[in-house]
Short mmCIF file of C-alpha atoms in Angstrom, two decimals:
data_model
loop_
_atom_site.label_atom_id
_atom_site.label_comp_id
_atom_site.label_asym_id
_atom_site.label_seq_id
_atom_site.Cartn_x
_atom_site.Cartn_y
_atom_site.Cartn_z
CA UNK K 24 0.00 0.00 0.00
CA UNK K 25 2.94 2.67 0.48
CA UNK K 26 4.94 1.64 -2.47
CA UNK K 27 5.35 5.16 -4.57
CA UNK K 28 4.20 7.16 -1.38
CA UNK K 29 6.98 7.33 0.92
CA UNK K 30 9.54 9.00 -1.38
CA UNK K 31 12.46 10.26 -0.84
CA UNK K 32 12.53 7.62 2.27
CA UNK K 33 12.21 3.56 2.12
CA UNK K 34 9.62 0.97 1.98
CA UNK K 35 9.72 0.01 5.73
CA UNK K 36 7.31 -2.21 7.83
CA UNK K 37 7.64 -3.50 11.36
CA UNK K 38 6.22 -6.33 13.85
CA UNK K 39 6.74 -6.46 17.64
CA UNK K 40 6.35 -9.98 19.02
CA UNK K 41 6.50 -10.99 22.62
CA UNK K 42 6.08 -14.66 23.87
CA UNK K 43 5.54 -16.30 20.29
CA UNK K 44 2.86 -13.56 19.64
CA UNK K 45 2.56 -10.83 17.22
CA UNK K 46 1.84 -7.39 19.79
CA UNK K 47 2.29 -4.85 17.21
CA UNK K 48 2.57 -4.12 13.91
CA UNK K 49 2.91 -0.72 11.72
CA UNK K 50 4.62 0.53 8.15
CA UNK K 51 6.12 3.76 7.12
CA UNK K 52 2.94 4.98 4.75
CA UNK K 53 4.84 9.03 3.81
CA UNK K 54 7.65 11.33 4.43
CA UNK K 55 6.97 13.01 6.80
CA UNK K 56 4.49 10.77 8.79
CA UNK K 57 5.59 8.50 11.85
CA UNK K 58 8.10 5.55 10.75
CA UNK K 59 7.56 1.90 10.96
CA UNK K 60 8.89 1.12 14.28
CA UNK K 61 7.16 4.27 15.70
CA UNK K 62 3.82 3.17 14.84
CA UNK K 63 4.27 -0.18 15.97
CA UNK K 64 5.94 0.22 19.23
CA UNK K 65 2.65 3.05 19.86
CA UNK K 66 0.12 -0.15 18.99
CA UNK K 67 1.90 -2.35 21.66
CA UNK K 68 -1.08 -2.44 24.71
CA UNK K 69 0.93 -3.31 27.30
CA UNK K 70 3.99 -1.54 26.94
CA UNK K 71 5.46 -2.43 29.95
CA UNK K 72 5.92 -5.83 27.64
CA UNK K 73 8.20 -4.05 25.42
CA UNK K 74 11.11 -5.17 27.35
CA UNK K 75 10.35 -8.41 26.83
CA UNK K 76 9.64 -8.26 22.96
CA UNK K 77 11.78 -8.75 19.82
CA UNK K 78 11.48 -5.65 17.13
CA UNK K 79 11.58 -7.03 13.66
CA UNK K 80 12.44 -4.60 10.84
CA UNK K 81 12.92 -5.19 7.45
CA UNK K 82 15.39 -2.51 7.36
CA UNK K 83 18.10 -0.69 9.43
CA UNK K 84 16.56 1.63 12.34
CA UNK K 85 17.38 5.31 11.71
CA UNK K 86 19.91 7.12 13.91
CA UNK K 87 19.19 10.60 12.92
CA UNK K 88 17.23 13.28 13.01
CA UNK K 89 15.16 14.42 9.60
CA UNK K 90 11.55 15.10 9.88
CA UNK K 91 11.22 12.88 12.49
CA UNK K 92 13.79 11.44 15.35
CA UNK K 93 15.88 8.83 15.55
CA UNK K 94 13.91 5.62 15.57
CA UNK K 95 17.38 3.90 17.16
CA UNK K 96 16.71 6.05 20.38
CA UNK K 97 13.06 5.34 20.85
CA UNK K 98 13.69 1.94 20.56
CA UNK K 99 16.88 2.34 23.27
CA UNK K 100 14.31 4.50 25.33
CA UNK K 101 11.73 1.60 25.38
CA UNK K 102 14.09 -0.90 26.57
CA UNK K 103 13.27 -3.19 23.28
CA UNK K 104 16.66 -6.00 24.11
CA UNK K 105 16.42 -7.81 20.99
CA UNK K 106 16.42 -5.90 17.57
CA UNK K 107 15.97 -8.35 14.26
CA UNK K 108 17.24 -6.30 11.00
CA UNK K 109 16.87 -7.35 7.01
CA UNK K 110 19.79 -5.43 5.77
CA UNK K 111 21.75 -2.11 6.30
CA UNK K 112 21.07 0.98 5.14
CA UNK K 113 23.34 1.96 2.93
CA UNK K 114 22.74 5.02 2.63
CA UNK K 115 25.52 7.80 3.96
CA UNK K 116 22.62 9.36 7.30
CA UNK K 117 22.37 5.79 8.65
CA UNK K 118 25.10 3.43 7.12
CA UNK K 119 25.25 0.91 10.09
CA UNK K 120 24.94 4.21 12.82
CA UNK K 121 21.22 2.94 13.91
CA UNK K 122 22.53 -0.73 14.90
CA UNK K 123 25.69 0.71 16.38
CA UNK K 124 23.83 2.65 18.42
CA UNK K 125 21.40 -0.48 19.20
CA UNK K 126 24.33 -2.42 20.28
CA UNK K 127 26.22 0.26 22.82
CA UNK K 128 23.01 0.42 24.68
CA UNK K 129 22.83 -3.24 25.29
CA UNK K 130 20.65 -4.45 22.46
CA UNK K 131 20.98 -7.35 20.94
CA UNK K 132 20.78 -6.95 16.82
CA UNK K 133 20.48 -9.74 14.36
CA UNK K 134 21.23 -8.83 11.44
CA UNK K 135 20.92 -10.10 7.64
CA UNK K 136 17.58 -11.81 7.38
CA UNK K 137 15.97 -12.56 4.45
CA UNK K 138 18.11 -9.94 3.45
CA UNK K 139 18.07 -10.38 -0.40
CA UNK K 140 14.53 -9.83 0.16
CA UNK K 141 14.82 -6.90 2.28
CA UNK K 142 16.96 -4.83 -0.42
CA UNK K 143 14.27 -6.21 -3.59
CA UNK K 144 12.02 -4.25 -1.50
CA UNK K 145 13.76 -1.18 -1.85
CA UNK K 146 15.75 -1.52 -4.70
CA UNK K 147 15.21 1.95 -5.42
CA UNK K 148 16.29 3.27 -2.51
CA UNK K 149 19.44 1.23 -2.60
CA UNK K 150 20.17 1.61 -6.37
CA UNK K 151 20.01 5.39 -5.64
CA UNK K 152 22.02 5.56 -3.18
CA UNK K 153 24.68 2.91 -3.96
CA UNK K 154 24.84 3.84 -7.59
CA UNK K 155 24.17 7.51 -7.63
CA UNK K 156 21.37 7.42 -9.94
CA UNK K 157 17.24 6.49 -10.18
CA UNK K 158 16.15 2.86 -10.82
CA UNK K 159 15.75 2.33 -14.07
CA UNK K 160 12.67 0.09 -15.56
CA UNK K 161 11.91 -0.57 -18.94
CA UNK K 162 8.46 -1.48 -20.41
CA UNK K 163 7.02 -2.31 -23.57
CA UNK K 164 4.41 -4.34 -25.57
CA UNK K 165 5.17 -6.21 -28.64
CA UNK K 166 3.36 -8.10 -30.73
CA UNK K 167 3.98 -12.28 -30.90
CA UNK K 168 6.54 -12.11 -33.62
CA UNK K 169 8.78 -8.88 -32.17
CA UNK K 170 7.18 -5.75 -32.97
CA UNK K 171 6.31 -2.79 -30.82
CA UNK K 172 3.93 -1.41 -33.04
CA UNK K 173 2.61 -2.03 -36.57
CA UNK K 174 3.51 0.00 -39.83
CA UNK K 175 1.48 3.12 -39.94
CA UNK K 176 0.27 5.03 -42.96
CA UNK K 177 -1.68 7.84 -43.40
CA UNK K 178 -5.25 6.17 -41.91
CA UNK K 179 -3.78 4.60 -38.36
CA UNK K 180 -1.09 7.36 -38.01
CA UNK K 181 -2.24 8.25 -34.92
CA UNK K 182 -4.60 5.33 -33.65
CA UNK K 183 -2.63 3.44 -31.16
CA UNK K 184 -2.21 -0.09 -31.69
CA UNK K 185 -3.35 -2.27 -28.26
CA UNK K 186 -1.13 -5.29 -27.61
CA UNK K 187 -2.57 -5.65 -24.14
CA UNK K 188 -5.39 -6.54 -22.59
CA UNK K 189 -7.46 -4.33 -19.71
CA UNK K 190 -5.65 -6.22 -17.01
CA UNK K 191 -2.54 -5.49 -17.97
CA UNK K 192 -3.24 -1.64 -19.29
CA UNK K 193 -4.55 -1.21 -15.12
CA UNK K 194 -1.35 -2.76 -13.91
CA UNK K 195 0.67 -0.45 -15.61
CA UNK K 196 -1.08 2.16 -14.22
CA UNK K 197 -0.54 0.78 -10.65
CA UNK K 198 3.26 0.65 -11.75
CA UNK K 199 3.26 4.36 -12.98
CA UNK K 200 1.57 4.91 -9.27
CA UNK K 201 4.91 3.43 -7.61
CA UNK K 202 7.69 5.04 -9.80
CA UNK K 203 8.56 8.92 -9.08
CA UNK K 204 8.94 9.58 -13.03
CA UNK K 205 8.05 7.99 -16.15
CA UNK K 206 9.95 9.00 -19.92
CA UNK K 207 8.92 8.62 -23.08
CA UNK K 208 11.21 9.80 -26.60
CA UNK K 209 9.05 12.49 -28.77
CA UNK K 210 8.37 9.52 -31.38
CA UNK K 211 5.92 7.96 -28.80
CA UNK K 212 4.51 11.25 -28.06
CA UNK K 213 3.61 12.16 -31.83
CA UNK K 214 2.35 8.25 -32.09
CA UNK K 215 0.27 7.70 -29.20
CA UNK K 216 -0.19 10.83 -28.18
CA UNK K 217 -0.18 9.52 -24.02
CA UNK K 218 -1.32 11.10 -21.08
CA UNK K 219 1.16 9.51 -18.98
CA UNK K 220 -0.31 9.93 -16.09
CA UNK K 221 -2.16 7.03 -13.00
CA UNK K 222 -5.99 6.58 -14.31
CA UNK K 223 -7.10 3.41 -13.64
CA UNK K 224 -5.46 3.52 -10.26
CA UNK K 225 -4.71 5.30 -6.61
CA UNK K 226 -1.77 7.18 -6.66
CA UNK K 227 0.42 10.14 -7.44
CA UNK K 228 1.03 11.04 -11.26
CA UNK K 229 5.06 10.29 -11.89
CA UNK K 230 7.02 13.56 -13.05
CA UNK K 231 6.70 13.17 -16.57
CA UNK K 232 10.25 13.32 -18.40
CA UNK K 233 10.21 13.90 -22.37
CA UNK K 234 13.51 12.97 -24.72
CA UNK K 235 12.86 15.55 -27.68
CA UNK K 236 16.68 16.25 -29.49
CA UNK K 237 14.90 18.78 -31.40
CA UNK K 238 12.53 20.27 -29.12
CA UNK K 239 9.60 20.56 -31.25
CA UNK K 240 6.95 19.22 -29.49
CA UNK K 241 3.27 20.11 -30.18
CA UNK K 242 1.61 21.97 -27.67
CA UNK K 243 -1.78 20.40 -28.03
CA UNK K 244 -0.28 16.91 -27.04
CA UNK K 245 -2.57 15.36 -24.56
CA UNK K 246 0.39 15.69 -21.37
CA UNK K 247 1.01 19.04 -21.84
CA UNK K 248 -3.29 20.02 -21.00
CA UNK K 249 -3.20 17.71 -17.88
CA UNK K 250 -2.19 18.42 -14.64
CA UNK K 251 1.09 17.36 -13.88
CA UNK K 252 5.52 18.22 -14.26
CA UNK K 253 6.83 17.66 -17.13
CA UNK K 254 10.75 18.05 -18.08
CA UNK K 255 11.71 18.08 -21.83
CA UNK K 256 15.30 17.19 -22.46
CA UNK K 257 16.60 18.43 -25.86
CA UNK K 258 19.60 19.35 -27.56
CA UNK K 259 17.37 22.46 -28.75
CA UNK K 260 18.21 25.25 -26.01
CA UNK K 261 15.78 27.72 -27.75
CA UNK K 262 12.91 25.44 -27.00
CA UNK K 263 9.62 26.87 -24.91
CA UNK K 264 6.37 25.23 -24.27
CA UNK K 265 4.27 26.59 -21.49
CA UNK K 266 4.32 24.62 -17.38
CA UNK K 267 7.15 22.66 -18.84
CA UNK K 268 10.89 23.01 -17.41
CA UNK K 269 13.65 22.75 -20.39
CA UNK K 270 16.81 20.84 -19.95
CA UNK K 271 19.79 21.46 -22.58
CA UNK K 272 21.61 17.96 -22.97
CA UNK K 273 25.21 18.01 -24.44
CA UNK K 274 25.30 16.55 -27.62
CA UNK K 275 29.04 14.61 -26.70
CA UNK K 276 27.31 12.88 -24.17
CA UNK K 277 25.11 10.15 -24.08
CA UNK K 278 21.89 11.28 -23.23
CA UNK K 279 20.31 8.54 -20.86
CA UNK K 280 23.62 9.59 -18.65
CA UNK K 281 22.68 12.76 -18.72
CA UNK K 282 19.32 12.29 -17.94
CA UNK K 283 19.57 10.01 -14.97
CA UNK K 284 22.78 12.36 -13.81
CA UNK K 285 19.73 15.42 -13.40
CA UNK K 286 17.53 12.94 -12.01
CA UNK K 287 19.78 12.03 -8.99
CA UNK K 288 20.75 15.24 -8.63
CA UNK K 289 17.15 16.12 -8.49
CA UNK K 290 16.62 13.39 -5.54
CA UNK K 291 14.25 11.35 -8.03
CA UNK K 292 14.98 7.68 -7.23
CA UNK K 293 13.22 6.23 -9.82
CA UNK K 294 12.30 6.22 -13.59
CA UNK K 295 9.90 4.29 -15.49
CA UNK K 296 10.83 4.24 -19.25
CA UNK K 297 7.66 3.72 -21.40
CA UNK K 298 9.21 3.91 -25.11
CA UNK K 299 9.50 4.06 -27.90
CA UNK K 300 12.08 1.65 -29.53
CA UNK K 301 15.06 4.70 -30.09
CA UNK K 302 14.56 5.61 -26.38
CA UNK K 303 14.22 2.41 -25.11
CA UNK K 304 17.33 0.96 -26.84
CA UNK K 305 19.72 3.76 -26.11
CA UNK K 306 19.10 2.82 -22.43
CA UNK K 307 19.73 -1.01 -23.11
CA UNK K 308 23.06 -0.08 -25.26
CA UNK K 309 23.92 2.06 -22.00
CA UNK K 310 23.76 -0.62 -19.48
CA UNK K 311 21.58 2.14 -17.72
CA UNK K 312 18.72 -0.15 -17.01
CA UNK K 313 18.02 -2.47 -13.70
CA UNK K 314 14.66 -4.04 -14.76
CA UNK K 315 12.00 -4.62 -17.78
CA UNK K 316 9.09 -5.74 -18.10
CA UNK K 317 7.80 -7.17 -21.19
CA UNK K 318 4.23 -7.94 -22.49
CA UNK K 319 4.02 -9.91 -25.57
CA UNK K 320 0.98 -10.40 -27.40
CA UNK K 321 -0.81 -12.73 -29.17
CA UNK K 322 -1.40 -10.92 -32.61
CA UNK K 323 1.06 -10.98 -35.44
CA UNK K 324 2.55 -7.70 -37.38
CA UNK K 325 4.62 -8.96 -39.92
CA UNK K 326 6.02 -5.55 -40.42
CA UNK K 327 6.57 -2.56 -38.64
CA UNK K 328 8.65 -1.35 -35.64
CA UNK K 329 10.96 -4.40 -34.11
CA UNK K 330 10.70 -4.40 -30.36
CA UNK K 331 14.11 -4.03 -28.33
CA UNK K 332 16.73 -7.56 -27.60
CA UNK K 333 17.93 -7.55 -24.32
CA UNK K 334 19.98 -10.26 -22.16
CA UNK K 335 19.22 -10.79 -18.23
CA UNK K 336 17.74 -12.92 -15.48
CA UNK K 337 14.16 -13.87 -15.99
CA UNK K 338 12.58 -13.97 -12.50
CA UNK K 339 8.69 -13.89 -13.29
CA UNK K 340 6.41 -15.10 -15.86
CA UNK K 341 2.45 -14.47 -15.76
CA UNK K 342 0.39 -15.28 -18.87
CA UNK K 343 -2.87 -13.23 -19.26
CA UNK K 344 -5.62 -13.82 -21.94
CA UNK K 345 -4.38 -11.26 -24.30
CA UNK K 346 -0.94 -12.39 -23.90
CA UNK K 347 2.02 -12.82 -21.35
CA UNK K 348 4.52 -10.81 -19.11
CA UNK K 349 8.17 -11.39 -18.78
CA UNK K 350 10.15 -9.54 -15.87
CA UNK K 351 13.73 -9.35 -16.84
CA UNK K 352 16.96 -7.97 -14.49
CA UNK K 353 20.02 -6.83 -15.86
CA UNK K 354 23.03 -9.21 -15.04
CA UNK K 355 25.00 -6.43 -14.21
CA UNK K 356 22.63 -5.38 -11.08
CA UNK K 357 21.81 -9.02 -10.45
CA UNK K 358 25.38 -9.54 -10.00
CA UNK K 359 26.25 -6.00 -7.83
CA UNK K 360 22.82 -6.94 -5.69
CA UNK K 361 24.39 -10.05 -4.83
CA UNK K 362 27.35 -9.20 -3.67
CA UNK K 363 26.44 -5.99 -1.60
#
C-alpha cells in the first residue's frame, strides 16, 4: 500500500512480538508521517511488555534526526533487548549508525535476514544511493513475432495499436503509481499521443520526463493540458512550451547519462521508461537499465517497428488472456545486488 508514497525515504514495515505472539505491527505509509517502528511500538497495549519483545524490521533503524527522530533512540528508550534487521542501510545518514547505536546500549541486533529480500524491497532506494542514480525500468508491448507497433500510414497514423489486454493496461497504471517519473522519446509522443499519467489507479502522477533532441513538441499533445511536471530534455536550447521546465543535454554525451545524472541530482529515485524503440534501446546499449518488463501479445505484425533484444535474469512469468509478461533484471545489477 505505500509503495510510490513514501519517497524520498524507504519501503519500511515493522512487527513487535513478545512470547511467540505478534503485539504490534505498523509501516512507514509518507515522508513526513511517523516511521515503521514508531507506529508499531505506539500499537503495543501493554507496553510495559516491550522489554520483553523482539522488534523485527525489514530494514536498518534510523539514527538521525530528519523530519522525524531517531527511531534507534526510541527503541533504546523503550528498553526493546532484541532488535531483528533485514539489511543495512546503505545510505551515507544511517550506514550501520542505527545498529551501532542499538548495540552500545545493550541491544541485541540480528542482522541479515531474508536480506536479499529486504533490499528487492527497496531496490530503489538502494540503487540510488549505492549507484548515484534512479532505478531504471523498462516497459514495452510487442506483438507475438517482435514488434512494438505495426507500420502506420496515413489512416492509423495516430490510432494506437493495443497489444494488451485491460488487465494489464490497469497494472501499468498501478506501476506508474509506484515510480517517481516515467519518460517517453518524442516519437511515442507524436504516435500515441499519451497522457502519462495514473488513471485506472490510486496514486500520485510520476514527473513526466520527455527525450525531444529537437525540441519541437506540439503543444496540443494530450500531457502538456493535464495536470502534472513535465521536463523536456533536448539538444534544442531555444525550446519553450508553457508549465514545462527545459533541460539542454550536451550533444558529446550520451543522453540517458545525462538524464539520470539530473535525475539524482534532483533526488528522483526512480524512472519508469515507457518507449519508444530509439529511447528504449539507447538505455539497453547504456547498461543504464536495472529491470523490464515485457508484455508480448498474441497478434502478429509482420512488419513494422521491431521491439528491443535484451539479455538478463528472468525472474517472473504471468500469462494473461491477451498475452504474457516477462520480468527481466540486468546481469550487471543481479550480479552488484548479490554481492552488496
Amino acid at each position: 500500500m505505500a509503495e510510490g508514497r513514501t519517497y524520498p525515504n524507504p519501503l519500511v514495515a515493522s512487527v513487535i512480538v513478545c512470547d511467540g505472539r505478534i503485539t504490534g505491527e505498523g509501516y512507514h505509509l509518507r515522508a513526513g508521517d511517523p516511521h515503521a517502528e514508531v507506529i508499531a511500538i505506539n500499537s503495543v497495549r501493554d507496553k510495559d511488555k516491550l522489554r520483553q519483545s523482539t522488534l523485527y524490521v525489514n530494514l536498518e533503524p534510523c539514527s538521525h534526526y530528519g523530519k522525524t527522530p531517531p527511531c534507534a533512540d526510541l527503541i533504546v528508550e523503550k528498553g526493546i533487548r532484541k532488535v531483528v534487521v533485514g539489511t543495512v542501510d546503505t545510505s551515507s545518514r544511517v550506514s550501520g549508525k542505527g545498529i551501532m547505536k542499538l548495540r552500545e546500549s545493550g541491544c541485541e541486533v540480528v542482522t541479515g535476514v531474508l536480506e536479499e529480500s529486504c533490499r528487492w524491497i527497496n531496490r530503489r532506494f538502494f540503487t540510488f544511493h549505492e549507484k548515484k542514480r534512479p532505478y531504471v525500468i523498462l516497459k514495452w508491448a510487442q506483438s507475438a513475432d517482435g514488434f512494438l507497433d505495426a507500420e502506420r500510414n496515413s489512416e492509423n497514423e495516430y490510432i494506437p495499436r493495443w497489444i494488451t489486454g485491460e488487465a494489464e493496461r490497469v497494472l501499468v497504471h498501478r506501476w506508474r503509481a509506484s515510480e517517481q517519473s516515467i519518460l517517453v522519446g518524442a516519437g511515442t509522443l507524436r504516435a500515441d499521443n499519451p497522457g502519462l499519467n495514473v488513471r485506472c489507479w490510486s496514486g500520485r502522477d510520476p514527473i513526466r520526463l520527455l527525450l525531444s533532441s529537437s525540441g519541437r513538441l506540439d503543444p496540443g499533445l494530450a500531457l502538456f493540458n493535464t495536470s502534472g511536471s513535465n521536463i523536456i530534455f533536448t539538444h534544442n536550447e531555444n525550446v519553450s512550451i508553457p508549465d514545462s521546465m527545459i533541460k539542454k543535454l550536451e550533444k558529446n554525451q550520451e543522453s540517458a547519462k545525462q538524464v539520470l545524472q539530473f535525475l539524482y541530482q534532483s533526488d528522483i529515485q526512480s524512472v519508469f521508461v515507457e518507449g519508444g524503440s530509439e529511447v528504449l534501446n539507447h538505455f539497453i546499449d547504456t547498461g543504464l537499465w536495472d529491470e523490464a518488463r515485457v508484455f508480448t501479445g498474441r497478434d502478429f505484425f509482420r512488419r513494422g517497428v521491431r521491439a528491443p533484444v535484451l539479455t538478463g535474469r528472468k525472474i517472473d512469468f504471468i500469462r494473461y488472456s491477451s498475452g504474457s509478461l516477462e520480468v527481466i533484471l540486468n546481469d550487471e545489477t543481479v550480479q552488484k545486488s548479490t554481492n552488496c
